[in-house]
């Protein structure tokens, strides 16, 4: 049995999911099939990843072959920044549902707390070299997401990349509370304060890029000597230690892979436990270091 958490909506979410950011369209379908056959029941998607149609095709094949039921899966997607206008939100959600070939999403997240100018360009840049933002408040967008719950298109709603002040504001105007905040978390960016805040507010925190995602291989937590030493002690891999660390912190965690061996490896994390001392050794690696920060490319100091 894999561990689950209960969201503030009363719905359960498998703690471990398959990430699909940067999964190529050519391989993401097979990755999803491999994951489901391995035992994954949670897939994290987003419109902006550009691969939802291929994921939808794979899900359809799995359903048709009776390998899994829709009700057994937990599927998340995210509203892109160009689609924040309240009139666009339902269209964006329906487009995602069409691509994923689903009738409902388990979770729909506001991908970032900033509205971009609408249009087909994912990152509409102005002549000044900065992203073009739009005068749409996050409150208007949130109310449009609430309407999706009312309509039955999505079961739970939440946010991603929200900082504490954005969450505090959201909690003031939300009729439906955010179930999840999905942010970058690994031992180099442990997010202890945000974790405590979310726990206090009953918001489940999801760790994206739990292996460190980008960057020089040698700089990633996967290559950290402490992580490697703990892995050796348990005869597991550094990736398994990093995933286990997130699980034991009570987070949901969504490592991305399209490699069948690594998809299986990342799921083989339920038969060992990190000791309190090992958890603390991993905690001490925190250096507030993000690998995913679009501030420079957008020309907006998003996290500052
Ligand atoms: P691949 O898809 O080829 O397996 P994150 O989820 O932190 O963003 O990390 C994803 C990156 O880590 C991808 O480049 C992925 O490559 C790689 N990766 C996924 N699982 C493992 C693993 N078990 N060991 C090493 N690298 C992994």
PDB file of C-alpha atoms in Angstrom, residues 18-250:
ATOM      1  CA  UNK A  18       4.793  11.225 -11.491  1.00  0.00           C
ATOM      2  CA  UNK A  19       6.030  14.649 -12.606  1.00  0.00           C
ATOM      3  CA  UNK A  20       5.725  15.461 -16.323  1.00  0.00           C
ATOM      4  CA  UNK A  21       7.455  18.832 -16.659  1.00  0.00           C
ATOM      5  CA  UNK A  22      10.043  18.555 -19.434  1.00  0.00           C
ATOM      6  CA  UNK A  23       8.784  15.104 -20.380  1.00  0.00           C
ATOM      7  CA  UNK A  24       9.098  14.940 -24.153  1.00  0.00           C
ATOM      8  CA  UNK A  25       5.924  14.390 -26.163  1.00  0.00           C
ATOM      9  CA  UNK A  26       7.554  11.337 -27.750  1.00  0.00           C
ATOM     10  CA  UNK A  27       8.158   9.598 -24.434  1.00  0.00           C
ATOM     11  CA  UNK A  28       5.624  10.945 -21.932  1.00  0.00           C
ATOM     12  CA  UNK A  29       2.877   8.480 -22.929  1.00  0.00           C
ATOM     13  CA  UNK A  30       5.064   5.450 -22.316  1.00  0.00           C
ATOM     14  CA  UNK A  31       6.285   7.052 -19.084  1.00  0.00           C
ATOM     15  CA  UNK A  32       2.709   7.398 -17.810  1.00  0.00           C
ATOM     16  CA  UNK A  33       1.915   3.801 -18.768  1.00  0.00           C
ATOM     17  CA  UNK A  34       5.072   2.518 -17.086  1.00  0.00           C
ATOM     18  CA  UNK A  35       4.280   4.546 -13.995  1.00  0.00           C
ATOM     19  CA  UNK A  36       0.719   3.247 -13.695  1.00  0.00           C
ATOM     20  CA  UNK A  37       1.921  -0.330 -14.239  1.00  0.00           C
ATOM     21  CA  UNK A  38       4.516   0.261 -11.512  1.00  0.00           C
ATOM     22  CA  UNK A  39       1.821   1.374  -9.094  1.00  0.00           C
ATOM     23  CA  UNK A  40       1.749   5.177  -9.402  1.00  0.00           C
ATOM     24  CA  UNK A  41      -1.783   6.535  -9.070  1.00  0.00           C
ATOM     25  CA  UNK A  42      -0.995  10.249  -9.199  1.00  0.00           C
ATOM     26  CA  UNK A  43       0.149  12.182 -12.271  1.00  0.00           C
ATOM     27  CA  UNK A  44       1.056  15.861 -12.216  1.00  0.00           C
ATOM     28  CA  UNK A  45       0.421  17.729 -15.467  1.00  0.00           C
ATOM     29  CA  UNK A  46       0.158  21.307 -16.743  1.00  0.00           C
ATOM     30  CA  UNK A  47      -1.031  22.930 -19.945  1.00  0.00           C
ATOM     31  CA  UNK A  48       2.237  24.787 -20.375  1.00  0.00           C
ATOM     32  CA  UNK A  49       4.248  21.536 -20.419  1.00  0.00           C
ATOM     33  CA  UNK A  50       2.859  21.008 -23.922  1.00  0.00           C
ATOM     34  CA  UNK A  51       2.337  17.266 -23.468  1.00  0.00           C
ATOM     35  CA  UNK A  52      -1.173  16.863 -22.094  1.00  0.00           C
ATOM     36  CA  UNK A  53      -2.566  15.391 -25.322  1.00  0.00           C
ATOM     37  CA  UNK A  54       0.023  12.595 -25.252  1.00  0.00           C
ATOM     38  CA  UNK A  55      -0.716  11.926 -21.585  1.00  0.00           C
ATOM     39  CA  UNK A  56      -4.427  11.820 -22.416  1.00  0.00           C
ATOM     40  CA  UNK A  57      -3.822   9.247 -25.112  1.00  0.00           C
ATOM     41  CA  UNK A  58      -1.872   7.046 -22.709  1.00  0.00           C
ATOM     42  CA  UNK A  59      -4.578   7.345 -20.047  1.00  0.00           C
ATOM     43  CA  UNK A  60      -7.205   6.393 -22.596  1.00  0.00           C
ATOM     44  CA  UNK A  61      -5.204   3.276 -23.540  1.00  0.00           C
ATOM     45  CA  UNK A  62      -4.864   2.309 -19.873  1.00  0.00           C
ATOM     46  CA  UNK A  63      -8.582   2.760 -19.250  1.00  0.00           C
ATOM     47  CA  UNK A  64      -9.545   0.893 -22.424  1.00  0.00           C
ATOM     48  CA  UNK A  65      -7.322  -2.041 -21.487  1.00  0.00           C
ATOM     49  CA  UNK A  66      -8.833  -2.101 -17.985  1.00  0.00           C
ATOM     50  CA  UNK A  67      -5.421  -1.555 -16.381  1.00  0.00           C
ATOM     51  CA  UNK A  68      -6.730   1.210 -14.130  1.00  0.00           C
ATOM     52  CA  UNK A  69      -9.986   3.122 -13.576  1.00  0.00           C
ATOM     53  CA  UNK A  70     -10.352   6.866 -13.712  1.00  0.00           C
ATOM     54  CA  UNK A  71     -11.481   6.841 -10.059  1.00  0.00           C
ATOM     55  CA  UNK A  72      -8.244   5.155  -9.001  1.00  0.00           C
ATOM     56  CA  UNK A  73      -6.132   7.975 -10.418  1.00  0.00           C
ATOM     57  CA  UNK A  74      -5.378  11.424  -9.064  1.00  0.00           C
ATOM     58  CA  UNK A  75      -4.730  13.839 -11.938  1.00  0.00           C
ATOM     59  CA  UNK A  76      -3.545  17.411 -11.459  1.00  0.00           C
ATOM     60  CA  UNK A  77      -3.242  20.162 -14.040  1.00  0.00           C
ATOM     61  CA  UNK A  78      -2.456  23.862 -13.911  1.00  0.00           C
ATOM     62  CA  UNK A  79      -3.834  27.105 -15.314  1.00  0.00           C
ATOM     63  CA  UNK A  80      -1.179  28.958 -17.298  1.00  0.00           C
ATOM     64  CA  UNK A  81      -0.408  32.614 -16.637  1.00  0.00           C
ATOM     65  CA  UNK A  82      -1.896  33.853 -19.928  1.00  0.00           C
ATOM     66  CA  UNK A  83      -5.265  32.305 -19.039  1.00  0.00           C
ATOM     67  CA  UNK A  84      -6.052  34.153 -15.803  1.00  0.00           C
ATOM     68  CA  UNK A  85      -8.993  36.162 -17.127  1.00  0.00           C
ATOM     69  CA  UNK A  86     -12.179  34.851 -15.455  1.00  0.00           C
ATOM     70  CA  UNK A  87     -13.780  34.298 -18.885  1.00  0.00           C
ATOM     71  CA  UNK A  88     -10.751  32.313 -20.043  1.00  0.00           C
ATOM     72  CA  UNK A  89     -10.390  30.087 -16.972  1.00  0.00           C
ATOM     73  CA  UNK A  90     -13.243  27.698 -17.907  1.00  0.00           C
ATOM     74  CA  UNK A  91     -12.011  27.546 -21.514  1.00  0.00           C
ATOM     75  CA  UNK A  92      -8.477  26.732 -20.375  1.00  0.00           C
ATOM     76  CA  UNK A  93      -9.758  24.053 -18.020  1.00  0.00           C
ATOM     77  CA  UNK A  94     -11.947  22.496 -20.715  1.00  0.00           C
ATOM     78  CA  UNK A  95      -9.017  22.531 -23.169  1.00  0.00           C
ATOM     79  CA  UNK A  96      -6.899  20.665 -20.615  1.00  0.00           C
ATOM     80  CA  UNK A  97      -9.720  18.176 -19.985  1.00  0.00           C
ATOM     81  CA  UNK A  98     -10.067  17.643 -23.717  1.00  0.00           C
ATOM     82  CA  UNK A  99      -6.335  17.074 -24.118  1.00  0.00           C
ATOM     83  CA  UNK A 100      -6.198  14.717 -21.145  1.00  0.00           C
ATOM     84  CA  UNK A 101      -9.442  13.095 -22.360  1.00  0.00           C
ATOM     85  CA  UNK A 102     -10.947  13.360 -18.905  1.00  0.00           C
ATOM     86  CA  UNK A 103     -14.286  14.513 -17.581  1.00  0.00           C
ATOM     87  CA  UNK A 104     -12.866  16.010 -14.418  1.00  0.00           C
ATOM     88  CA  UNK A 105      -9.563  16.895 -12.796  1.00  0.00           C
ATOM     89  CA  UNK A 106      -8.775  15.886  -9.248  1.00  0.00           C
ATOM     90  CA  UNK A 107      -6.847  19.105  -8.742  1.00  0.00           C
ATOM     91  CA  UNK A 108      -6.439  22.312 -10.731  1.00  0.00           C
ATOM     92  CA  UNK A 109      -3.761  24.788  -9.694  1.00  0.00           C
ATOM     93  CA  UNK A 110      -3.017  28.406 -10.508  1.00  0.00           C
ATOM     94  CA  UNK A 111       0.462  27.778 -11.943  1.00  0.00           C
ATOM     95  CA  UNK A 112       2.043  31.086 -10.813  1.00  0.00           C
ATOM     96  CA  UNK A 113       0.746  34.068  -8.888  1.00  0.00           C
ATOM     97  CA  UNK A 114       1.011  36.453 -11.823  1.00  0.00           C
ATOM     98  CA  UNK A 115      -1.256  37.154 -14.806  1.00  0.00           C
ATOM     99  CA  UNK A 116       0.370  37.540 -18.223  1.00  0.00           C
ATOM    100  CA  UNK A 117      -1.100  39.263 -21.277  1.00  0.00           C
ATOM    101  CA  UNK A 118      -3.496  36.836 -22.937  1.00  0.00           C
ATOM    102  CA  UNK A 119      -2.742  35.189 -26.273  1.00  0.00           C
ATOM    103  CA  UNK A 120      -1.065  32.229 -27.839  1.00  0.00           C
ATOM    104  CA  UNK A 121       2.434  33.187 -26.691  1.00  0.00           C
ATOM    105  CA  UNK A 122       3.229  31.362 -23.458  1.00  0.00           C
ATOM    106  CA  UNK A 123       5.651  34.051 -22.365  1.00  0.00           C
ATOM    107  CA  UNK A 124       4.575  37.312 -24.020  1.00  0.00           C
ATOM    108  CA  UNK A 125       7.569  39.618 -23.851  1.00  0.00           C
ATOM    109  CA  UNK A 126       7.318  43.395 -24.057  1.00  0.00           C
ATOM    110  CA  UNK A 127       9.751  45.600 -25.942  1.00  0.00           C
ATOM    111  CA  UNK A 128      11.415  46.419 -22.652  1.00  0.00           C
ATOM    112  CA  UNK A 129      12.509  42.789 -22.358  1.00  0.00           C
ATOM    113  CA  UNK A 130      10.072  42.097 -19.519  1.00  0.00           C
ATOM    114  CA  UNK A 131       7.081  39.832 -19.552  1.00  0.00           C
ATOM    115  CA  UNK A 132       3.811  41.583 -20.362  1.00  0.00           C
ATOM    116  CA  UNK A 133       1.552  41.341 -17.315  1.00  0.00           C
ATOM    117  CA  UNK A 134      -2.204  41.883 -17.301  1.00  0.00           C
ATOM    118  CA  UNK A 135      -4.447  43.803 -14.921  1.00  0.00           C
ATOM    119  CA  UNK A 136      -6.270  40.797 -13.537  1.00  0.00           C
ATOM    120  CA  UNK A 137      -6.184  40.195  -9.811  1.00  0.00           C
ATOM    121  CA  UNK A 138      -5.494  36.767  -8.415  1.00  0.00           C
ATOM    122  CA  UNK A 139      -8.775  37.111  -6.561  1.00  0.00           C
ATOM    123  CA  UNK A 140     -10.783  37.277  -9.813  1.00  0.00           C
ATOM    124  CA  UNK A 141      -8.937  34.244 -11.119  1.00  0.00           C
ATOM    125  CA  UNK A 142      -9.490  32.308  -7.910  1.00  0.00           C
ATOM    126  CA  UNK A 143     -13.246  32.915  -8.001  1.00  0.00           C
ATOM    127  CA  UNK A 144     -13.253  31.536 -11.557  1.00  0.00           C
ATOM    128  CA  UNK A 145     -11.527  28.382 -10.266  1.00  0.00           C
ATOM    129  CA  UNK A 146     -14.157  28.094  -7.535  1.00  0.00           C
ATOM    130  CA  UNK A 147     -16.811  28.114 -10.247  1.00  0.00           C
ATOM    131  CA  UNK A 148     -15.060  25.112 -11.850  1.00  0.00           C
ATOM    132  CA  UNK A 149     -15.571  23.181  -8.600  1.00  0.00           C
ATOM    133  CA  UNK A 150     -19.239  24.216  -8.558  1.00  0.00           C
ATOM    134  CA  UNK A 151     -19.567  22.973 -12.128  1.00  0.00           C
ATOM    135  CA  UNK A 152     -17.980  19.631 -11.264  1.00  0.00           C
ATOM    136  CA  UNK A 153     -15.070  20.038 -13.679  1.00  0.00           C
ATOM    137  CA  UNK A 154     -12.504  19.880 -10.885  1.00  0.00           C
ATOM    138  CA  UNK A 155     -12.641  18.257  -7.454  1.00  0.00           C
ATOM    139  CA  UNK A 156     -10.122  20.438  -5.612  1.00  0.00           C
ATOM    140  CA  UNK A 157      -8.334  23.678  -6.414  1.00  0.00           C
ATOM    141  CA  UNK A 158      -5.024  25.074  -5.301  1.00  0.00           C
ATOM    142  CA  UNK A 159      -1.999  27.087  -6.259  1.00  0.00           C
ATOM    143  CA  UNK A 160       1.627  26.662  -7.205  1.00  0.00           C
ATOM    144  CA  UNK A 161       4.642  28.849  -6.564  1.00  0.00           C
ATOM    145  CA  UNK A 162       2.699  30.899  -4.009  1.00  0.00           C
ATOM    146  CA  UNK A 163       4.671  32.662  -1.308  1.00  0.00           C
ATOM    147  CA  UNK A 164       3.272  33.177   2.199  1.00  0.00           C
ATOM    148  CA  UNK A 165       1.919  36.728   1.581  1.00  0.00           C
ATOM    149  CA  UNK A 166       0.038  35.518  -1.506  1.00  0.00           C
ATOM    150  CA  UNK A 167      -1.439  32.654   0.537  1.00  0.00           C
ATOM    151  CA  UNK A 168      -2.450  34.968   3.379  1.00  0.00           C
ATOM    152  CA  UNK A 169      -4.269  37.172   0.897  1.00  0.00           C
ATOM    153  CA  UNK A 170      -5.890  34.167  -0.808  1.00  0.00           C
ATOM    154  CA  UNK A 171      -7.180  32.809   2.493  1.00  0.00           C
ATOM    155  CA  UNK A 172      -9.023  36.105   3.019  1.00  0.00           C
ATOM    156  CA  UNK A 173     -11.021  35.981  -0.184  1.00  0.00           C
ATOM    157  CA  UNK A 174     -11.311  32.245  -0.824  1.00  0.00           C
ATOM    158  CA  UNK A 175     -14.816  30.784  -0.585  1.00  0.00           C
ATOM    159  CA  UNK A 176     -13.179  27.428  -1.338  1.00  0.00           C
ATOM    160  CA  UNK A 177      -9.870  27.131   0.484  1.00  0.00           C
ATOM    161  CA  UNK A 178      -6.782  26.165  -1.507  1.00  0.00           C
ATOM    162  CA  UNK A 179      -6.137  22.440  -1.011  1.00  0.00           C
ATOM    163  CA  UNK A 180      -2.537  22.470  -2.225  1.00  0.00           C
ATOM    164  CA  UNK A 181       0.443  24.735  -2.785  1.00  0.00           C
ATOM    165  CA  UNK A 182       3.005  23.198  -5.116  1.00  0.00           C
ATOM    166  CA  UNK A 183       6.522  24.609  -4.822  1.00  0.00           C
ATOM    167  CA  UNK A 184      10.145  23.659  -5.417  1.00  0.00           C
ATOM    168  CA  UNK A 185      11.354  21.590  -2.472  1.00  0.00           C
ATOM    169  CA  UNK A 186      14.497  19.517  -1.996  1.00  0.00           C
ATOM    170  CA  UNK A 187      17.106  19.602   0.771  1.00  0.00           C
ATOM    171  CA  UNK A 188      18.831  22.637  -0.809  1.00  0.00           C
ATOM    172  CA  UNK A 189      15.503  24.527  -0.783  1.00  0.00           C
ATOM    173  CA  UNK A 190      13.707  22.958   2.159  1.00  0.00           C
ATOM    174  CA  UNK A 191      11.060  25.687   2.644  1.00  0.00           C
ATOM    175  CA  UNK A 192      10.717  25.064   6.383  1.00  0.00           C
ATOM    176  CA  UNK A 193       8.788  28.265   7.169  1.00  0.00           C
ATOM    177  CA  UNK A 194       6.348  27.802   4.279  1.00  0.00           C
ATOM    178  CA  UNK A 195       5.873  24.177   5.301  1.00  0.00           C
ATOM    179  CA  UNK A 196       4.892  25.214   8.800  1.00  0.00           C
ATOM    180  CA  UNK A 197       2.577  27.937   7.540  1.00  0.00           C
ATOM    181  CA  UNK A 198       0.819  25.545   5.157  1.00  0.00           C
ATOM    182  CA  UNK A 199       0.473  22.885   7.846  1.00  0.00           C
ATOM    183  CA  UNK A 200      -1.081  25.463  10.138  1.00  0.00           C
ATOM    184  CA  UNK A 201      -3.579  26.454   7.429  1.00  0.00           C
ATOM    185  CA  UNK A 202      -4.307  22.868   6.379  1.00  0.00           C
ATOM    186  CA  UNK A 203      -2.853  23.380   2.912  1.00  0.00           C
ATOM    187  CA  UNK A 204      -1.017  20.331   1.573  1.00  0.00           C
ATOM    188  CA  UNK A 205       2.405  21.167   0.216  1.00  0.00           C
ATOM    189  CA  UNK A 206       3.667  19.400  -2.905  1.00  0.00           C
ATOM    190  CA  UNK A 207       7.379  19.221  -3.599  1.00  0.00           C
ATOM    191  CA  UNK A 208       8.217  19.756  -7.256  1.00  0.00           C
ATOM    192  CA  UNK A 209      11.717  19.232  -8.620  1.00  0.00           C
ATOM    193  CA  UNK A 210      12.441  17.061  -5.569  1.00  0.00           C
ATOM    194  CA  UNK A 211      15.684  15.854  -7.142  1.00  0.00           C
ATOM    195  CA  UNK A 212      16.915  19.346  -7.920  1.00  0.00           C
ATOM    196  CA  UNK A 213      15.782  19.397 -11.539  1.00  0.00           C
ATOM    197  CA  UNK A 214      18.090  21.774 -13.399  1.00  0.00           C
ATOM    198  CA  UNK A 215      21.621  22.762 -12.970  1.00  0.00           C
ATOM    199  CA  UNK A 216      25.009  21.231 -13.135  1.00  0.00           C
ATOM    200  CA  UNK A 217      24.828  17.583 -12.097  1.00  0.00           C
ATOM    201  CA  UNK A 218      27.614  18.159  -9.574  1.00  0.00           C
ATOM    202  CA  UNK A 219      25.638  20.981  -7.904  1.00  0.00           C
ATOM    203  CA  UNK A 220      22.410  19.060  -7.447  1.00  0.00           C
ATOM    204  CA  UNK A 221      21.333  17.478  -4.159  1.00  0.00           C
ATOM    205  CA  UNK A 222      21.550  14.139  -6.002  1.00  0.00           C
ATOM    206  CA  UNK A 223      25.329  14.542  -5.923  1.00  0.00           C
ATOM    207  CA  UNK A 224      25.563  15.762  -2.337  1.00  0.00           C
ATOM    208  CA  UNK A 225      27.989  13.712  -0.194  1.00  0.00           C
ATOM    209  CA  UNK A 226      25.526  13.622   2.737  1.00  0.00           C
ATOM    210  CA  UNK A 227      22.743  12.314   0.498  1.00  0.00           C
ATOM    211  CA  UNK A 228      25.105   9.774  -1.041  1.00  0.00           C
ATOM    212  CA  UNK A 229      26.322   8.549   2.342  1.00  0.00           C
ATOM    213  CA  UNK A 230      22.759   8.064   3.631  1.00  0.00           C
ATOM    214  CA  UNK A 231      21.880   6.236   0.403  1.00  0.00           C
ATOM    215  CA  UNK A 232      24.805   3.891   0.937  1.00  0.00           C
ATOM    216  CA  UNK A 233      23.704   3.122   4.495  1.00  0.00           C
ATOM    217  CA  UNK A 234      20.297   1.976   3.246  1.00  0.00           C
ATOM    218  CA  UNK A 235      21.544   0.400  -0.009  1.00  0.00           C
ATOM    219  CA  UNK A 236      19.304   2.740  -1.979  1.00  0.00           C
ATOM    220  CA  UNK A 237      20.016   5.508  -4.506  1.00  0.00           C
ATOM    221  CA  UNK A 238      20.409   9.249  -3.780  1.00  0.00           C
ATOM    222  CA  UNK A 239      17.122   9.881  -5.625  1.00  0.00           C
ATOM    223  CA  UNK A 240      15.339   7.457  -3.309  1.00  0.00           C
ATOM    224  CA  UNK A 241      16.754   9.261  -0.267  1.00  0.00           C
ATOM    225  CA  UNK A 242      15.530  12.620  -1.584  1.00  0.00           C
ATOM    226  CA  UNK A 243      12.044  11.281  -2.289  1.00  0.00           C
ATOM    227  CA  UNK A 244      11.896   9.569   1.092  1.00  0.00           C
ATOM    228  CA  UNK A 245      12.920  12.816   2.816  1.00  0.00           C
ATOM    229  CA  UNK A 246       9.924  14.602   1.262  1.00  0.00           C
ATOM    230  CA  UNK A 247       7.549  11.752   2.118  1.00  0.00           C
ATOM    231  CA  UNK A 248       8.673  11.672   5.748  1.00  0.00           C
ATOM    232  CA  UNK A 249       8.134  15.445   5.959  1.00  0.00           C
ATOM    233  CA  UNK A 250       4.472  14.827   5.111  1.00  0.00           C
TER     234      UNK A 250
END
